[in-house]
Amino acid sequence: MAASAPVDYWRRTRRLTAWLLLAWGVVGFAPVFFARELSVEVFGWPLAFWLASQGALLGFCAIVVVYAWRMNRLEREFNEPRS
């Protein structure tokens, strides 16, 4: 690896982590905040409950999948074959 490769690797890892933490915050906060005004009930429960519980769970799973996929690509990019 070149001398700047570890620095670049960690810079890109921190950037990915920061973006995914931002996505985590939005997924955890936005459905509950914006669905409060909806007065629709689904199977006897408020729609906000369903958005928060089911939608956020899918969003969190997507964040984990994106992190694993991007980190695998990043690690393949920075791992050079040893001689």
mmCIF file of C-alpha atoms in Angstrom:
data_model
loop_
_atom_site.group_PDB
_atom_site.id
_atom_site.type_symbol
_atom_site.label_atom_id
_atom_site.label_comp_id
_atom_site.label_asym_id
_atom_site.label_seq_id
_atom_site.Cartn_x
_atom_site.Cartn_y
_atom_site.Cartn_z
ATOM 1 C CA MET A 1 0.000 0.000 0.000
ATOM 2 C CA ALA A 2 1.120 3.520 -0.629
ATOM 3 C CA ALA A 3 1.850 5.798 2.305
ATOM 4 C CA SER A 4 -1.400 7.733 1.870
ATOM 5 C CA ALA A 5 -3.530 4.604 1.416
ATOM 6 C CA PRO A 6 -4.305 4.060 5.142
ATOM 7 C CA VAL A 7 -5.204 7.727 5.506
ATOM 8 C CA ASP A 8 -7.507 7.554 2.483
ATOM 9 C CA TYR A 9 -9.043 4.291 3.704
ATOM 10 C CA TRP A 10 -9.937 5.732 7.104
ATOM 11 C CA ARG A 11 -11.151 9.010 5.622
ATOM 12 C CA ARG A 12 -13.546 7.136 3.361
ATOM 13 C CA THR A 13 -14.614 4.812 6.202
ATOM 14 C CA ARG A 14 -15.412 7.779 8.449
ATOM 15 C CA ARG A 15 -17.340 9.481 5.645
ATOM 16 C CA LEU A 16 -19.422 6.342 5.017
ATOM 17 C CA THR A 17 -20.075 5.954 8.736
ATOM 18 C CA ALA A 18 -21.141 9.597 9.063
ATOM 19 C CA TRP A 19 -23.579 9.314 6.137
ATOM 20 C CA LEU A 20 -25.073 6.108 7.494
ATOM 21 C CA LEU A 21 -25.417 7.610 10.972
ATOM 22 C CA LEU A 22 -27.295 10.499 9.388
ATOM 23 C CA ALA A 23 -29.532 8.004 7.569
ATOM 24 C CA TRP A 24 -30.055 6.154 10.867
ATOM 25 C CA GLY A 25 -31.202 9.368 12.528
ATOM 26 C CA VAL A 26 -33.579 10.198 9.691
ATOM 27 C CA VAL A 27 -35.033 6.671 9.593
ATOM 28 C CA GLY A 28 -35.550 6.692 13.352
ATOM 29 C CA PHE A 29 -37.020 10.191 13.590
ATOM 30 C CA ALA A 30 -38.821 11.092 10.353
ATOM 31 C CA PRO A 31 -41.572 8.426 10.241
ATOM 32 C CA VAL A 32 -42.692 9.166 13.789
ATOM 33 C CA PHE A 33 -42.519 12.933 13.399
ATOM 34 C CA PHE A 34 -44.271 13.251 10.049
ATOM 35 C CA ALA A 35 -46.856 10.506 10.499
ATOM 36 C CA ARG A 36 -48.334 11.975 13.678
ATOM 37 C CA GLU A 37 -50.730 14.103 11.659
ATOM 38 C CA LEU A 38 -52.167 11.060 9.899
ATOM 39 C CA SER A 39 -55.306 9.947 11.667
ATOM 40 C CA VAL A 40 -55.635 6.708 9.705
ATOM 41 C CA GLU A 41 -55.895 3.427 11.569
ATOM 42 C CA VAL A 42 -54.563 0.120 10.267
ATOM 43 C CA PHE A 43 -55.953 -2.963 12.035
ATOM 44 C CA GLY A 44 -56.900 -0.798 15.003
ATOM 45 C CA TRP A 45 -53.490 0.816 15.409
ATOM 46 C CA PRO A 46 -52.519 4.339 14.333
ATOM 47 C CA LEU A 47 -50.685 4.541 11.004
ATOM 48 C CA ALA A 48 -47.782 6.313 12.739
ATOM 49 C CA PHE A 49 -47.204 3.171 14.804
ATOM 50 C CA TRP A 50 -46.979 1.007 11.685
ATOM 51 C CA LEU A 51 -44.675 3.438 9.902
ATOM 52 C CA ALA A 52 -42.373 3.670 12.881
ATOM 53 C CA SER A 53 -42.227 -0.021 13.690
ATOM 54 C CA GLN A 54 -42.232 -1.657 10.264
ATOM 55 C CA GLY A 55 -40.726 1.061 8.090
ATOM 56 C CA ALA A 56 -37.922 1.883 10.496
ATOM 57 C CA LEU A 57 -37.035 -1.783 10.838
ATOM 58 C CA LEU A 58 -36.703 -2.127 7.067
ATOM 59 C CA GLY A 59 -34.675 1.082 6.960
ATOM 60 C CA PHE A 60 -32.281 -0.139 9.652
ATOM 61 C CA CYS A 61 -31.796 -3.439 7.806
ATOM 62 C CA ALA A 62 -31.067 -1.505 4.608
ATOM 63 C CA ILE A 63 -28.452 0.588 6.442
ATOM 64 C CA VAL A 64 -26.680 -2.562 7.638
ATOM 65 C CA VAL A 65 -26.728 -4.062 4.128
ATOM 66 C CA VAL A 66 -25.365 -0.854 2.579
ATOM 67 C CA TYR A 67 -22.603 -0.663 5.198
ATOM 68 C CA ALA A 68 -21.516 -4.267 4.611
ATOM 69 C CA TRP A 69 -21.624 -3.890 0.821
ATOM 70 C CA ARG A 70 -19.666 -0.612 0.768
ATOM 71 C CA MET A 71 -17.074 -1.777 3.305
ATOM 72 C CA ASN A 72 -16.459 -4.973 1.332
ATOM 73 C CA ARG A 73 -15.850 -2.901 -1.792
ATOM 74 C CA LEU A 74 -13.611 -0.508 0.110
ATOM 75 C CA GLU A 75 -11.558 -3.306 1.653
ATOM 76 C CA ARG A 76 -11.143 -5.035 -1.723
ATOM 77 C CA GLU A 77 -9.980 -1.745 -3.209
ATOM 78 C CA PHE A 78 -7.329 -1.156 -0.545
ATOM 79 C CA ASN A 79 -6.087 -4.722 -0.103
ATOM 80 C CA GLU A 80 -3.302 -5.357 -2.512
ATOM 81 C CA PRO A 81 -2.018 -8.875 -3.150
ATOM 82 C CA ARG A 82 1.062 -9.594 -1.083
ATOM 83 C CA SER A 83 4.209 -10.605 -2.888
#
